[in-house]
């Protein structure tokens, strides 16, 4: 399937997801305010960390090897069984730990131990998060874009209904509970969709761990764990720093800005996951890889820049339309955020090659350094020039990351292809 066709099909799911996310932004803005946004951001980072760990941190590996072993169903089943068993075991252990440590965790994430029951709700549904991620990874690896899109649409609609209902009825607490559990409800829809395929058998997801599959998935588990525990933790610290230094409303403005970027970049991020990861896993020629990446730049980068420019010019309208008047101070964050988003896309296209080729060491080093750099730049630039430069730190960080990706990945494609072929 071509990049353009994948993008068009994926655009359907992304449109629904974007509409859902933007609609939720409005509801949350009206019912929880800027300070509530900061608490929601803290929970979302916690959910990201724990769900990545609960899934065995292997969904990316499942996608890669499902695509790679397209003609070897027995090998696929070993990967799925190992990933499923690992997800079940890890999610059970994590759920117990979350329940036992609910009070200190609530104090760290929310600065409010009375919100600990939110984490209990999350712990009780963690295993369903993990298996939803696993099934979506298989659909992606099989390039079954139609079912993948359908599963994501149902997930978005469930998110909209649950979050709106609980937020309107229970305020901030309801919003937090809904964000803690909605993906587990999405698992039901994903499961029904997968059960209608020829390849689905429950026995292929639970069983003995295969040593070779465990080794293969282990590379991705390590990369995913670092991703799950680096950027989300960094965001927790940045949000805590902004809240302490400038006030929790300012932390909420930053969170709102980040959520807006996430919404409009969703088409790019999901296309990279749906098309590029399986595609880069298949290609073994440096010239073909280079052409694939350049083709991506020609299509995706102009769209990103154009979208960013339109959003910047319409920033006042967007704030009133998607948030509320209490969020007007965030207008000062738009310019550098849009620049940073474009630089992020530049770096992502090259960074996905590290995932596609399982370049574990390089991925870990660059991910950790990028995260440390983001936090350090945020503190330094906001101390130097004020709160508004929090997005300048973001843009500067991704400029540095893009430069590193160019020299470490794009310029070394021949060496990278040779080393992965030997391994």
Coordinates of C-alpha atoms in Angstrom, one line a residue:
X1 CA 0.0 0.0 0.0
X2 CA 1.4 3.4 -1.0
X3 CA 2.1 6.3 1.4
X4 CA -0.6 8.4 -0.3
X5 CA -3.3 5.6 -0.1
X6 CA -2.3 4.9 3.5
X7 CA -2.5 8.6 4.4
X8 CA -6.0 8.9 2.9
X9 CA -7.4 5.9 4.7
X10 CA -5.7 6.9 7.9
X11 CA -7.1 10.4 7.4
X12 CA -10.6 9.1 8.1
X13 CA -9.6 7.8 11.5
X14 CA -7.5 10.8 12.2
X15 CA -10.3 13.2 11.3
X16 CA -12.6 11.4 13.8
X17 CA -9.9 11.4 16.4
X18 CA -9.0 15.0 15.9
X19 CA -12.7 16.1 16.1
X20 CA -13.0 14.0 19.2
X21 CA -9.9 15.5 20.8
X22 CA -10.8 19.0 19.9
X23 CA -14.4 18.5 21.2
X24 CA -13.0 17.1 24.5
X25 CA -10.6 20.1 24.7
X26 CA -13.7 22.4 24.7
X27 CA -15.5 20.4 27.3
X28 CA -12.4 20.2 29.6
X29 CA -11.7 23.9 29.1
X30 CA -15.2 24.8 30.3
X31 CA -15.5 22.3 33.2
X32 CA -11.9 22.1 34.6
X33 CA -10.1 25.3 33.5
X34 CA -6.3 25.8 33.0
X35 CA -5.2 24.4 36.3
X36 CA -7.4 21.3 35.7
X37 CA -5.6 20.9 32.4
X38 CA -2.3 20.5 34.2
X39 CA -3.7 17.7 36.3
X40 CA -5.1 15.9 33.2
X41 CA -1.7 16.2 31.6
X42 CA -0.1 14.6 34.6
X43 CA -2.5 11.7 34.5
X44 CA -2.0 11.2 30.7
X45 CA 1.8 11.0 31.2
X46 CA 1.2 8.4 34.0
X47 CA -1.1 6.4 31.8
X48 CA 1.5 6.5 28.9
X49 CA 4.2 5.2 31.2
X50 CA 2.3 2.4 32.8
X51 CA 0.5 1.2 29.7
X52 CA 3.7 1.0 27.8
X53 CA 5.2 -1.1 30.6
X54 CA 2.1 -3.2 30.9
X55 CA 2.1 -4.1 27.2
X56 CA 5.5 -5.5 27.8
X57 CA 6.7 -2.4 25.8
X58 CA 6.6 -4.6 22.7
X59 CA 3.8 -3.3 20.5
X60 CA 6.3 -1.7 18.1
X61 CA 8.2 -5.0 18.0
X62 CA 4.9 -6.9 17.3
X63 CA 4.2 -4.5 14.3
X64 CA 7.8 -5.0 12.9
X65 CA 7.9 -8.8 13.2
X66 CA 4.3 -9.3 12.1
X67 CA 5.2 -7.5 8.9
X68 CA 8.6 -9.1 8.6
X69 CA 7.2 -12.7 9.0
X70 CA 4.2 -12.1 6.7
X71 CA 4.9 -15.4 4.9
X72 CA 5.7 -17.3 8.1
X73 CA 2.6 -17.6 10.3
X74 CA 4.2 -19.9 12.8
X75 CA 6.9 -17.3 13.6
X76 CA 4.1 -14.6 13.9
X77 CA 2.3 -16.8 16.4
X78 CA 5.4 -17.2 18.5
X79 CA 5.8 -13.4 18.6
X80 CA 2.1 -12.8 19.5
X81 CA 2.1 -15.6 22.2
X82 CA 5.2 -14.2 23.8
X83 CA 4.0 -10.6 23.7
X84 CA 0.5 -11.6 25.0
X85 CA 1.9 -13.6 27.9
X86 CA 4.4 -10.9 28.8
X87 CA 1.7 -8.3 28.7
X88 CA -0.5 -10.3 31.0
X89 CA 2.2 -10.9 33.6
X90 CA 3.6 -7.4 33.6
X91 CA 0.2 -5.7 33.7
X92 CA -0.8 -7.9 36.7
X93 CA 2.3 -6.9 38.7
X94 CA 2.0 -3.2 37.8
X95 CA -1.7 -3.2 38.8
X96 CA -0.9 -4.5 42.2
X97 CA 2.0 -2.0 42.7
X98 CA -0.3 0.9 41.6
X99 CA -3.0 -0.1 44.1
X100 CA -0.5 -0.5 46.9
X101 CA 1.3 2.8 46.1
X102 CA -1.8 4.8 45.1
X103 CA -1.4 7.5 47.7
X104 CA 2.2 8.5 47.1
X105 CA 1.7 8.2 43.3
X106 CA -1.3 10.5 43.5
X107 CA 0.8 12.9 45.6
X108 CA 3.6 12.9 43.0
X109 CA 1.4 13.2 39.9
X110 CA -1.4 15.4 41.2
X111 CA -0.1 17.0 44.4
X112 CA -3.3 15.7 45.8
X113 CA -3.6 12.2 47.5
X114 CA -7.4 12.4 47.6
X115 CA -7.3 11.6 43.8
X116 CA -5.7 8.2 44.6
X117 CA -8.9 6.3 43.6
X118 CA -8.4 7.5 40.0
X119 CA -5.2 5.3 39.9
X120 CA -7.2 2.4 41.4
X121 CA -9.6 2.6 38.5
X122 CA -6.7 2.7 36.1
X123 CA -5.0 -0.3 37.7
X124 CA -8.2 -2.4 37.4
X125 CA -8.4 -1.9 33.7
X126 CA -4.6 -1.9 32.9
X127 CA -4.6 -5.4 31.3
X128 CA -7.2 -4.3 28.7
X129 CA -5.1 -1.3 27.7
X130 CA -2.2 -3.7 27.1
X131 CA -4.1 -6.2 24.9
X132 CA -5.8 -3.3 23.0
X133 CA -2.3 -2.1 22.1
X134 CA -1.2 -5.7 21.2
X135 CA -4.1 -6.2 18.8
X136 CA -3.6 -2.8 17.1
X137 CA 0.0 -3.6 16.7
X138 CA -0.9 -6.9 14.9
X139 CA -3.4 -5.1 12.6
X140 CA -0.7 -2.5 11.8
X141 CA 1.9 -5.2 11.0
X142 CA -0.5 -7.0 8.8
X143 CA -1.1 -3.7 6.9
X144 CA -4.8 -4.2 7.5
X145 CA -5.4 -0.5 7.4
X146 CA -9.2 -0.7 7.0
X147 CA -9.6 -2.6 10.3
X148 CA -6.9 -0.6 12.0
X149 CA -8.8 2.6 11.0
X150 CA -12.1 1.2 12.2
X151 CA -10.7 0.2 15.6
X152 CA -9.3 3.7 16.1
X153 CA -12.6 5.3 15.1
X154 CA -14.5 3.2 17.7
X155 CA -11.8 4.0 20.3
X156 CA -12.2 7.8 19.6
X157 CA -16.0 7.7 19.8
X158 CA -15.9 5.7 23.1
X159 CA -13.4 8.3 24.5
X160 CA -15.7 11.1 23.5
X161 CA -18.8 9.7 25.1
X162 CA -17.2 8.5 28.3
X163 CA -15.1 11.6 28.9
X164 CA -17.9 14.1 28.2
X165 CA -20.4 12.2 30.3
X166 CA -18.1 11.9 33.4
X167 CA -16.6 15.4 33.1
X168 CA -20.0 17.1 32.9
X169 CA -21.3 15.1 35.8
X170 CA -18.3 14.9 38.1
X171 CA -16.0 17.7 37.0
X172 CA -12.2 17.2 37.2
X173 CA -12.6 13.9 39.1
X174 CA -14.8 12.5 36.3
X175 CA -12.4 13.7 33.6
X176 CA -9.5 11.9 35.3
X177 CA -11.5 8.7 35.8
X178 CA -12.6 8.7 32.1
X179 CA -9.0 9.2 30.9
X180 CA -7.9 6.4 33.2
X181 CA -10.3 3.8 31.8
X182 CA -11.6 4.7 28.3
X183 CA -8.9 2.7 26.3
X184 CA -9.8 -0.4 28.2
X185 CA -13.4 0.0 26.9
X186 CA -11.9 0.5 23.4
X187 CA -10.4 -3.0 23.7
X188 CA -13.9 -4.5 23.4
X189 CA -14.4 -2.8 20.0
X190 CA -10.9 -3.9 18.8
X191 CA -11.4 -7.4 20.0
X192 CA -14.7 -7.7 18.1
X193 CA -13.0 -6.4 14.9
X194 CA -10.1 -8.8 15.2
X195 CA -12.4 -11.8 15.9
X196 CA -13.9 -11.3 12.4
X197 CA -10.5 -12.0 10.8
X198 CA -9.2 -15.4 9.7
X199 CA -6.0 -15.1 11.7
X200 CA -7.5 -14.5 15.1
X201 CA -7.3 -17.4 17.7
X202 CA -7.2 -16.7 21.4
X203 CA -4.7 -19.6 21.9
X204 CA -2.2 -17.6 19.8
X205 CA -1.9 -14.9 22.5
X206 CA -1.3 -16.9 25.7
X207 CA 1.2 -19.6 26.3
X208 CA 4.8 -20.4 26.9
X209 CA 7.4 -17.7 26.2
X210 CA 9.6 -18.3 23.2
X211 CA 13.2 -17.4 23.9
X212 CA 14.0 -16.2 20.4
X213 CA 10.9 -14.1 20.2
X214 CA 11.6 -12.7 23.7
X215 CA 15.1 -11.7 22.5
X216 CA 13.7 -10.0 19.4
X217 CA 11.0 -8.2 21.3
X218 CA 13.5 -7.3 24.1
X219 CA 15.2 -4.8 21.8
X220 CA 11.9 -3.0 21.3
X221 CA 10.9 -3.4 24.9
X222 CA 14.0 -1.5 26.0
X223 CA 13.4 1.3 23.5
X224 CA 9.8 1.6 24.4
X225 CA 10.5 1.6 28.2
X226 CA 13.0 4.4 27.7
X227 CA 10.4 6.3 25.6
X228 CA 7.7 5.6 28.1
X229 CA 9.8 6.8 31.0
X230 CA 11.7 9.7 29.4
X231 CA 9.4 12.1 27.6
X232 CA 6.3 11.6 29.9
X233 CA 8.5 11.9 33.0
X234 CA 10.1 15.0 31.5
X235 CA 6.7 16.5 30.9
X236 CA 5.7 15.8 34.5
X237 CA 8.8 17.7 35.7
X238 CA 8.3 20.5 33.2
X239 CA 4.6 20.9 34.3
X240 CA 5.6 20.7 37.9
X241 CA 8.4 23.3 37.3
X242 CA 6.0 25.7 35.4
X243 CA 3.3 25.3 38.1
X244 CA 5.7 26.0 40.9
X245 CA 7.6 28.8 39.2
X246 CA 4.8 30.6 37.3
X247 CA 1.5 29.2 38.7
X248 CA -0.6 26.2 37.8
X249 CA -2.7 28.1 35.3
X250 CA 0.5 28.7 33.3
X251 CA 1.2 24.9 33.4
X252 CA -2.3 24.5 32.1
X253 CA -1.7 26.9 29.2
X254 CA 1.4 24.9 28.2
X255 CA -0.6 21.6 28.4
X256 CA -3.4 23.1 26.2
X257 CA -0.7 24.2 23.7
X258 CA 0.7 20.7 23.7
X259 CA -2.6 19.0 23.2
X260 CA -3.4 21.3 20.2
X261 CA -0.1 20.3 18.6
X262 CA -0.9 16.6 19.3
X263 CA -4.3 17.0 17.6
X264 CA -3.1 18.6 14.3
X265 CA 0.1 16.4 14.1
X266 CA -2.0 13.3 14.6
X267 CA -2.2 12.6 10.8
X268 CA 1.6 12.7 10.5
X269 CA 2.3 10.6 13.6
X270 CA -0.3 7.9 12.8
X271 CA 0.8 7.7 9.2
X272 CA 4.4 7.2 10.3
X273 CA 3.3 4.4 12.6
X274 CA 0.9 2.8 10.1
X275 CA 3.0 3.2 6.9
X276 CA 6.6 3.9 7.7
X277 CA 7.4 1.4 10.4
X278 CA 6.3 -1.7 8.5
X279 CA 7.7 -0.2 5.2
X280 CA 11.1 0.6 6.7
X281 CA 11.2 -2.8 8.3
X282 CA 10.8 -4.4 4.8
X283 CA 13.4 -2.4 2.9
X284 CA 17.0 -3.6 3.0
X285 CA 18.6 -1.3 0.4
X286 CA 20.1 2.0 1.4
X287 CA 19.1 3.7 -1.8
X288 CA 15.5 2.6 -1.4
X289 CA 15.4 3.7 2.2
X290 CA 16.8 7.1 1.3
X291 CA 14.2 7.5 -1.4
X292 CA 11.4 6.5 0.9
X293 CA 12.4 9.1 3.5
X294 CA 12.8 11.8 0.9
X295 CA 9.3 11.0 -0.5
X296 CA 8.0 11.4 3.0
X297 CA 9.5 14.8 3.3
X298 CA 8.1 15.9 0.0
X299 CA 4.6 15.0 1.1
X300 CA 4.5 15.5 4.9
X301 CA 6.7 18.5 5.6
X302 CA 4.9 21.0 3.4
X303 CA 1.6 20.0 4.9
X304 CA 3.0 20.4 8.4
X305 CA 4.4 23.9 7.7
X306 CA 1.2 25.0 6.0
X307 CA -1.0 23.7 8.9
X308 CA 1.3 25.4 11.5
X309 CA 1.1 28.7 9.6
X310 CA -2.7 28.6 9.4
X311 CA -3.0 27.7 13.1
X312 CA -0.7 30.6 14.0
X313 CA -2.7 33.1 12.0
X314 CA -6.0 31.9 13.5
X315 CA -4.7 31.5 17.0
X316 CA -7.2 33.9 18.7
X317 CA -10.1 32.2 16.9
X318 CA -8.8 28.8 17.8
X319 CA -8.5 29.7 21.5
X320 CA -12.0 31.0 21.7
X321 CA -13.4 28.1 19.6
X322 CA -11.6 25.1 21.2
X323 CA -10.9 26.4 24.7
X324 CA -12.3 29.5 26.5
X325 CA -11.3 33.1 27.3
X326 CA -9.4 31.9 30.4
X327 CA -6.9 30.4 28.0
X328 CA -6.1 33.6 26.1
X329 CA -2.6 34.0 27.6
X330 CA -1.5 30.9 25.7
X331 CA -1.6 32.9 22.4
X332 CA 2.0 33.9 23.2
X333 CA 3.1 30.3 22.9
X334 CA 2.0 29.7 19.3
X335 CA 4.8 31.0 17.2
X336 CA 7.7 28.9 18.5
X337 CA 5.4 25.9 19.1
X338 CA 4.5 25.8 15.4
X339 CA 8.2 26.1 14.4
X340 CA 9.0 23.3 16.9
X341 CA 6.3 21.0 15.4
X342 CA 7.8 21.3 11.9
X343 CA 11.3 20.6 13.3
X344 CA 9.8 17.6 15.1
X345 CA 8.5 16.1 11.9
X346 CA 11.8 16.6 10.2
X347 CA 13.5 14.6 12.9
X348 CA 10.8 11.9 13.2
X349 CA 11.1 10.8 9.6
X350 CA 14.7 9.9 10.2
X351 CA 14.2 8.7 13.8
X352 CA 11.6 6.1 12.6
X353 CA 14.4 4.3 10.8
X354 CA 16.0 3.5 14.2
X355 CA 12.7 1.7 15.2
X356 CA 12.3 0.0 11.8
X357 CA 15.9 -1.4 12.0
X358 CA 16.0 -2.0 15.7
X359 CA 18.9 0.3 16.3
X360 CA 18.6 -0.1 20.1
X361 CA 21.8 1.6 21.3
X362 CA 21.5 4.7 19.1
X363 CA 17.8 5.1 19.8
X364 CA 18.3 4.9 23.6
X365 CA 21.2 7.4 23.6
X366 CA 19.4 10.0 21.4
X367 CA 16.1 9.6 23.2
X368 CA 17.6 10.2 26.6
X369 CA 19.8 13.1 25.5
X370 CA 16.8 14.7 23.7
X371 CA 14.7 14.5 26.9
X372 CA 17.3 15.9 29.2
X373 CA 17.9 18.6 26.7
X374 CA 14.2 19.6 26.6
X375 CA 14.0 20.0 30.3
X376 CA 17.3 21.8 30.6
X377 CA 16.4 24.2 27.8
X378 CA 13.0 24.8 29.3
X379 CA 14.4 25.8 32.7
X380 CA 17.2 27.9 31.2
X381 CA 15.3 29.8 28.6
X382 CA 12.3 30.5 30.9
X383 CA 14.6 31.7 33.6
X384 CA 16.4 33.9 31.1
X385 CA 13.5 35.4 29.1
X386 CA 10.3 34.4 30.9
X387 CA 7.5 31.9 30.7
X388 CA 6.6 32.5 27.0
X389 CA 10.0 31.0 26.0
X390 CA 8.9 27.5 27.0
X391 CA 8.0 26.9 23.4
X392 CA 11.3 28.3 22.2
X393 CA 13.0 25.6 24.3
X394 CA 10.8 23.0 22.5
X395 CA 11.8 24.3 19.0
X396 CA 15.5 24.5 19.9
X397 CA 15.4 21.0 21.2
X398 CA 14.0 19.6 18.0
X399 CA 16.4 21.6 15.9
X400 CA 19.3 19.9 17.7
X401 CA 17.6 16.5 17.5
X402 CA 17.0 16.9 13.7
X403 CA 20.7 17.7 13.2
X404 CA 21.8 14.7 15.3
X405 CA 19.4 12.4 13.2
X406 CA 20.8 13.7 10.0
X407 CA 24.4 12.9 10.9
X408 CA 23.7 9.7 12.9
X409 CA 21.1 8.1 10.7
X410 CA 20.5 9.7 7.2
X411 CA 24.2 10.1 6.4
X412 CA 25.0 6.6 7.6
X413 CA 22.3 4.6 5.8
X414 CA 24.8 2.3 4.0
X415 CA 26.5 1.4 7.3
X416 CA 23.2 1.0 9.1
X417 CA 21.8 -1.3 6.4
X418 CA 24.9 -3.4 6.4
X419 CA 25.0 -3.8 10.2
X420 CA 21.3 -4.8 10.5
X421 CA 21.7 -7.3 7.6
X422 CA 24.6 -9.0 9.4
X423 CA 22.6 -9.2 12.7

